[in-house]
Amino acid sequence: MRAQIWVSDVVRALEVARTDEERARVLEMLGFVPPAVPDTGQVTPYAEPEGPRAPVEAPRRERRPEPAHEPPPATAAEEETPNADLPEELPLLPPVRVEAVPTPREPVRPLARPTAERVPLPHLPLFVPGWTSAILRAMVSRRVPEGAVDIPALIDTLAHGRPVRRLPRLPVPTMRYGVQVLVDRGPGMQPFRRDQNELLDRVRAVVGPSLVEVGYFSGTPQRGTGPGARWTRTAYVPPESGRPVLLLSDLGLGGPPDDPQRGTRQEWEHFVGLVTRAGCGVVALSPYPPRRWPRWMTGLLPLVSWDRTTTASRATVRLP
């Protein structure tokens, strides 16, 4: 069964044809012009004529002849229904649901006009906020033998026949000794000043404001440390024995490479010696990844990575 061929298909095909012969051939192929067959009374197969064929024009739309007489006057019924020959309108479907447009409770306020006031951008801290308190407890706590009785140690003492002058106890962490926080304000730590300030607030909340001692320095603590401005800083003094020291510094990894104020390896070794001889432990928070830490730095003092991959358990592993 052959598909239907519309007049529009013929018009499109005639637009593509370039000569009259091609147009006639198109009309014949589409079935709008019958092939020339001799009248012999017998059905013979179609054969292409050898000679040139006269051009066949495309079928044109016939115009209806205009009536020569005037149309009869319209009746009263026709005047009442002037569009009687048009199809009737389709019936409207009833709506399924009509929803009321909610009115705003409050009037729409226009945007504020721009001002010269500086608004701080939203800050994303280096530590995960939910883990910060646990990480700080692990770093600033001091382990003291005040827990439960250490049964294996007690049995070992009795087995060797030694006198028991004091019951051995298991170590437990405590923060009653407080903490000394040293904040590096050098060029290398300038991008992290907001993190330093927020971490200081968390340390005060975890340990207690009265047990937190804060000192600011630039380069190394020996060049001047104090709780105020740079011109008020004095020589560094280690805290009382037993108080841990938390160092917020890059230890000279950041900043301009030709900065003369950058702390050297010898200065940091001297600083760690001062703290150790005072009977205090020191741990550093570095905002740079461990792959950038030199070997001398990791062997000098415990380093904890100051980023979102750090957890309380990972910080505890770094501590001695």
Short mmCIF file of C-alpha atoms in Angstrom, two decimals:
data_model
loop_
_atom_site.label_atom_id
_atom_site.label_comp_id
_atom_site.label_asym_id
_atom_site.label_seq_id
_atom_site.Cartn_x
_atom_site.Cartn_y
_atom_site.Cartn_z
CA MET A 1 0.00 0.00 0.00
CA ARG A 2 1.48 3.34 -1.05
CA ALA A 3 1.58 6.17 1.41
CA GLN A 4 -0.54 9.23 0.70
CA ILE A 5 1.06 12.03 -1.27
CA TRP A 6 -0.15 15.54 -0.56
CA VAL A 7 -0.14 18.58 -2.76
CA SER A 8 2.40 20.20 -0.44
CA ASP A 9 4.82 17.37 -1.25
CA VAL A 10 4.42 18.14 -4.95
CA VAL A 11 5.03 21.85 -4.39
CA ARG A 12 8.22 21.15 -2.43
CA ALA A 13 9.48 18.76 -5.10
CA LEU A 14 8.76 21.29 -7.88
CA GLU A 15 10.74 23.94 -6.01
CA VAL A 16 13.79 21.66 -6.02
CA ALA A 17 13.51 20.78 -9.73
CA ARG A 18 15.54 23.06 -12.00
CA THR A 19 14.21 22.29 -15.52
CA ASP A 20 10.83 21.62 -17.04
CA GLU A 21 11.77 18.03 -17.75
CA GLU A 22 12.57 17.46 -14.11
CA ARG A 23 9.27 19.03 -13.05
CA ALA A 24 7.34 16.80 -15.47
CA ARG A 25 9.24 13.77 -14.24
CA VAL A 26 8.42 14.67 -10.62
CA LEU A 27 4.72 15.00 -11.40
CA GLU A 28 4.71 11.67 -13.17
CA MET A 29 6.60 9.89 -10.36
CA LEU A 30 4.25 11.29 -7.72
CA GLY A 31 1.23 10.14 -9.68
CA PHE A 32 -0.24 13.52 -10.55
CA VAL A 33 0.27 12.93 -14.32
CA PRO A 34 -0.44 9.46 -15.81
CA PRO A 35 2.30 7.94 -17.92
CA ALA A 36 1.92 7.99 -21.69
CA VAL A 37 0.65 4.55 -22.75
CA PRO A 38 -0.39 3.70 -26.40
CA ASP A 39 -4.07 2.80 -26.86
CA THR A 40 -3.74 -0.83 -28.07
CA GLY A 41 -6.29 -2.41 -25.78
CA GLN A 42 -3.59 -4.35 -23.96
CA VAL A 43 -1.83 -3.56 -20.71
CA THR A 44 1.82 -2.89 -21.43
CA PRO A 45 4.55 -1.97 -19.01
CA TYR A 46 5.57 1.61 -18.71
CA ALA A 47 8.42 2.69 -20.97
CA GLU A 48 10.34 5.93 -20.83
CA PRO A 49 9.81 7.98 -24.05
CA GLU A 50 12.90 8.46 -26.13
CA GLY A 51 12.31 11.98 -27.40
CA PRO A 52 12.08 15.13 -25.36
CA ARG A 53 8.85 15.60 -23.48
CA ALA A 54 6.88 18.76 -23.43
CA PRO A 55 6.97 20.53 -20.11
CA VAL A 56 4.00 19.94 -17.89
CA GLU A 57 2.93 22.75 -15.68
CA ALA A 58 2.05 22.20 -12.06
CA PRO A 59 -1.63 21.95 -11.28
CA ARG A 60 -3.09 25.25 -10.31
CA ARG A 61 -5.93 25.91 -7.98
CA GLU A 62 -9.08 26.56 -9.94
CA ARG A 63 -10.97 29.72 -9.23
CA ARG A 64 -14.67 29.50 -8.71
CA PRO A 65 -16.52 31.67 -11.26
CA GLU A 66 -18.22 34.65 -9.79
CA PRO A 67 -22.01 34.59 -10.09
CA ALA A 68 -23.41 37.01 -12.62
CA HIS A 69 -26.60 37.71 -10.67
CA GLU A 70 -27.08 39.17 -7.23
CA PRO A 71 -27.46 36.67 -4.34
CA PRO A 72 -30.91 36.38 -2.89
CA PRO A 73 -31.60 38.48 0.15
CA ALA A 74 -30.96 36.83 3.50
CA THR A 75 -33.94 35.64 5.45
CA ALA A 76 -34.73 36.61 9.02
CA ALA A 77 -33.30 33.34 10.38
CA GLU A 78 -30.03 33.90 8.51
CA GLU A 79 -29.80 37.45 9.81
CA GLU A 80 -30.14 36.23 13.38
CA THR A 81 -27.35 33.64 12.89
CA PRO A 82 -24.75 35.36 10.70
CA ASN A 83 -22.15 32.59 11.32
CA ALA A 84 -24.42 29.66 10.75
CA ASP A 85 -21.87 27.95 8.49
CA LEU A 86 -19.17 27.99 11.24
CA PRO A 87 -18.84 24.95 13.51
CA GLU A 88 -20.26 25.20 16.97
CA GLU A 89 -17.88 26.16 19.79
CA LEU A 90 -16.47 23.35 21.87
CA PRO A 91 -17.92 23.13 25.38
CA LEU A 92 -15.65 24.39 28.18
CA LEU A 93 -14.46 21.78 30.62
CA PRO A 94 -15.20 22.43 34.30
CA PRO A 95 -12.06 23.22 36.34
CA VAL A 96 -10.80 20.46 38.60
CA ARG A 97 -9.41 22.77 41.30
CA VAL A 98 -9.08 26.47 41.75
CA GLU A 99 -6.25 27.63 43.99
CA ALA A 100 -6.23 31.07 45.45
CA VAL A 101 -3.10 33.14 45.00
CA PRO A 102 -1.58 33.62 48.47
CA THR A 103 -0.97 37.20 49.41
CA PRO A 104 2.37 38.00 51.08
CA ARG A 105 2.09 38.52 54.79
CA GLU A 106 4.69 41.25 54.80
CA PRO A 107 5.27 43.84 52.12
CA VAL A 108 8.26 43.31 49.90
CA ARG A 109 11.12 45.43 51.08
CA PRO A 110 13.49 46.95 48.55
CA LEU A 111 17.18 46.12 48.63
CA ALA A 112 19.34 48.26 50.82
CA ARG A 113 21.29 50.98 49.12
CA PRO A 114 25.05 50.37 48.90
CA THR A 115 27.11 52.04 51.59
CA ALA A 116 30.77 52.37 52.44
CA GLU A 117 30.40 50.09 55.46
CA ARG A 118 32.57 46.97 55.26
CA VAL A 119 30.66 43.76 55.93
CA PRO A 120 32.79 40.70 56.78
CA LEU A 121 32.42 37.76 54.45
CA PRO A 122 31.24 34.40 55.82
CA HIS A 123 34.14 32.54 57.37
CA LEU A 124 34.89 28.83 57.08
CA PRO A 125 37.25 27.82 59.94
CA LEU A 126 40.18 25.50 59.38
CA PHE A 127 38.90 22.95 61.91
CA VAL A 128 35.49 21.32 61.65
CA PRO A 129 33.42 23.34 64.16
CA GLY A 130 31.96 20.23 65.78
CA TRP A 131 35.41 18.70 66.33
CA THR A 132 37.32 21.78 67.54
CA SER A 133 36.62 21.37 71.25
CA ALA A 134 37.70 17.72 71.28
CA ILE A 135 40.89 18.53 69.34
CA LEU A 136 41.80 21.32 71.76
CA ARG A 137 41.21 19.10 74.80
CA ALA A 138 43.55 16.50 73.34
CA MET A 139 46.25 19.10 72.63
CA VAL A 140 46.25 21.20 75.82
CA SER A 141 45.49 18.48 78.38
CA ARG A 142 48.21 17.13 80.60
CA ARG A 143 48.18 13.49 81.64
CA VAL A 144 48.61 12.94 85.38
CA PRO A 145 48.59 9.63 87.37
CA GLU A 146 45.29 10.25 89.14
CA GLY A 147 43.05 7.62 87.64
CA ALA A 148 42.14 4.14 88.80
CA VAL A 149 44.70 1.90 90.47
CA ASP A 150 47.13 0.37 88.00
CA ILE A 151 46.70 -3.29 88.90
CA PRO A 152 49.45 -4.68 86.60
CA ALA A 153 51.99 -2.20 88.00
CA LEU A 154 50.96 -3.04 91.58
CA ILE A 155 51.30 -6.79 90.94
CA ASP A 156 54.74 -6.25 89.40
CA THR A 157 55.89 -4.30 92.48
CA LEU A 158 54.66 -6.98 94.86
CA ALA A 159 56.15 -9.79 92.77
CA HIS A 160 59.60 -8.21 92.94
CA GLY A 161 59.32 -7.78 96.71
CA ARG A 162 59.46 -4.01 96.64
CA PRO A 163 57.55 -1.99 99.22
CA VAL A 164 54.39 -0.23 98.12
CA ARG A 165 54.81 3.36 99.32
CA ARG A 166 52.13 4.75 96.97
CA LEU A 167 49.46 3.04 94.94
CA PRO A 168 50.24 3.29 91.23
CA ARG A 169 47.41 4.88 89.29
CA LEU A 170 46.54 5.14 85.61
CA PRO A 171 47.15 8.47 83.86
CA VAL A 172 44.14 10.66 83.05
CA PRO A 173 44.02 13.97 81.12
CA THR A 174 43.41 17.21 82.97
CA MET A 175 43.33 20.90 82.05
CA ARG A 176 43.69 22.39 85.51
CA TYR A 177 47.24 23.52 84.70
CA GLY A 178 45.94 25.90 82.05
CA VAL A 179 47.72 26.68 78.78
CA GLN A 180 49.97 29.34 77.28
CA VAL A 181 48.96 30.21 73.71
CA LEU A 182 51.61 31.89 71.55
CA VAL A 183 50.16 33.51 68.40
CA ASP A 184 52.45 34.21 65.44
CA ARG A 185 51.60 37.58 63.82
CA GLY A 186 54.28 37.37 61.15
CA PRO A 187 53.69 37.76 57.38
CA GLY A 188 53.38 34.01 56.87
CA MET A 189 50.40 33.78 59.24
CA GLN A 190 48.64 36.92 58.03
CA PRO A 191 46.04 34.98 55.91
CA PHE A 192 45.05 33.00 59.05
CA ARG A 193 44.55 35.81 61.57
CA ARG A 194 40.82 35.35 61.68
CA ASP A 195 41.31 31.65 62.38
CA GLN A 196 43.76 32.51 65.16
CA ASN A 197 41.30 34.88 66.82
CA GLU A 198 38.42 32.41 66.64
CA LEU A 199 40.59 29.58 67.94
CA LEU A 200 41.64 31.72 70.91
CA ASP A 201 37.97 32.16 71.81
CA ARG A 202 37.45 28.40 71.64
CA VAL A 203 40.49 27.77 73.85
CA ARG A 204 39.13 30.17 76.47
CA ALA A 205 35.76 28.42 76.32
CA VAL A 206 37.29 24.94 76.71
CA VAL A 207 40.01 25.62 79.31
CA GLY A 208 38.60 28.67 81.07
CA PRO A 209 39.51 32.35 80.63
CA SER A 210 41.47 32.53 83.89
CA LEU A 211 43.71 29.62 82.89
CA VAL A 212 44.65 30.87 79.42
CA GLU A 213 47.77 33.01 78.95
CA VAL A 214 48.07 34.66 75.51
CA GLY A 215 51.21 36.09 73.93
CA TYR A 216 51.73 37.57 70.46
CA PHE A 217 55.04 37.55 68.58
CA SER A 218 56.50 37.99 65.11
CA GLY A 219 59.24 35.76 63.77
CA THR A 220 60.08 33.88 66.99
CA PRO A 221 58.97 34.40 70.61
CA GLN A 222 62.50 35.35 71.71
CA ARG A 223 62.31 38.58 69.68
CA GLY A 224 59.48 39.86 71.83
CA THR A 225 56.26 38.42 73.22
CA GLY A 226 53.34 40.11 74.90
CA PRO A 227 49.56 40.30 75.12
CA GLY A 228 49.36 43.74 73.48
CA ALA A 229 50.75 45.70 70.56
CA ARG A 230 54.20 45.10 69.11
CA TRP A 231 55.88 48.02 70.88
CA THR A 232 54.74 46.67 74.27
CA ARG A 233 56.29 43.21 73.84
CA THR A 234 59.20 42.07 75.97
CA ALA A 235 61.57 39.10 76.10
CA TYR A 236 59.86 35.73 76.19
CA VAL A 237 59.43 34.07 79.59
CA PRO A 238 58.32 30.40 79.75
CA PRO A 239 55.22 29.64 81.83
CA GLU A 240 55.22 27.97 85.20
CA SER A 241 56.25 24.34 85.33
CA GLY A 242 53.64 21.91 84.08
CA ARG A 243 51.65 24.36 81.96
CA PRO A 244 51.55 23.27 78.28
CA VAL A 245 52.38 25.68 75.47
CA LEU A 246 50.21 25.84 72.33
CA LEU A 247 52.01 27.46 69.38
CA LEU A 248 49.90 28.88 66.49
CA SER A 249 52.63 29.37 63.89
CA ASP A 250 53.96 28.14 60.57
CA LEU A 251 57.52 28.03 62.00
CA GLY A 252 58.81 30.10 59.11
CA LEU A 253 57.29 28.09 56.23
CA GLY A 254 55.10 30.88 54.84
CA GLY A 255 55.61 34.49 53.89
CA PRO A 256 58.06 36.03 51.42
CA PRO A 257 61.14 33.84 50.88
CA ASP A 258 63.48 36.82 51.30
CA ASP A 259 61.87 38.09 54.50
CA PRO A 260 64.66 38.89 56.99
CA GLN A 261 62.23 38.60 59.92
CA ARG A 262 61.51 34.95 59.24
CA GLY A 263 62.45 32.64 62.10
CA THR A 264 65.41 30.34 61.53
CA ARG A 265 65.95 26.76 62.56
CA GLN A 266 68.46 27.75 65.25
CA GLU A 267 66.00 30.19 66.83
CA TRP A 268 63.24 27.60 67.01
CA GLU A 269 65.59 25.05 68.53
CA HIS A 270 66.54 27.62 71.16
CA PHE A 271 62.86 28.32 71.90
CA VAL A 272 61.99 24.63 72.35
CA GLY A 273 64.97 24.28 74.68
CA LEU A 274 63.71 27.15 76.86
CA VAL A 275 60.25 25.60 77.20
CA THR A 276 61.56 22.09 77.86
CA ARG A 277 63.98 23.22 80.56
CA ALA A 278 61.10 25.04 82.29
CA GLY A 279 59.28 21.72 82.67
CA CYS A 280 56.58 22.45 80.06
CA GLY A 281 55.48 20.67 76.92
CA VAL A 282 54.96 22.44 73.61
CA VAL A 283 52.81 21.53 70.60
CA ALA A 284 52.38 23.53 67.37
CA LEU A 285 49.40 23.99 65.06
CA SER A 286 50.56 24.51 61.48
CA PRO A 287 48.16 25.58 58.67
CA TYR A 288 50.40 23.93 56.08
CA PRO A 289 50.09 20.24 55.09
CA PRO A 290 52.52 17.65 56.52
CA ARG A 291 54.19 17.18 53.13
CA ARG A 292 55.72 20.65 53.52
CA TRP A 293 57.15 20.04 56.98
CA PRO A 294 60.94 19.56 56.93
CA ARG A 295 62.45 16.71 58.88
CA TRP A 296 64.12 18.93 61.45
CA MET A 297 60.78 20.51 62.29
CA THR A 298 58.96 17.22 62.93
CA GLY A 299 61.85 16.00 65.08
CA LEU A 300 61.98 19.19 67.12
CA LEU A 301 58.41 19.36 68.51
CA PRO A 302 54.99 17.76 67.97
CA LEU A 303 53.17 19.23 64.96
CA VAL A 304 49.43 19.00 64.30
CA SER A 305 47.95 19.88 60.91
CA TRP A 306 45.51 22.77 61.17
CA ASP A 307 42.93 21.73 58.59
CA ARG A 308 39.62 19.86 58.26
CA THR A 309 41.22 16.41 58.05
CA THR A 310 42.39 16.62 61.68
CA THR A 311 40.39 14.83 64.35
CA ALA A 312 40.94 14.38 68.08
CA SER A 313 42.38 10.90 67.55
CA ARG A 314 44.82 12.13 64.90
CA ALA A 315 45.93 14.96 67.16
CA THR A 316 46.51 12.52 70.02
CA VAL A 317 48.75 10.38 67.81
CA ARG A 318 50.93 13.39 67.05
CA LEU A 319 51.42 14.17 70.74
CA PRO A 320 54.20 12.49 72.78
#
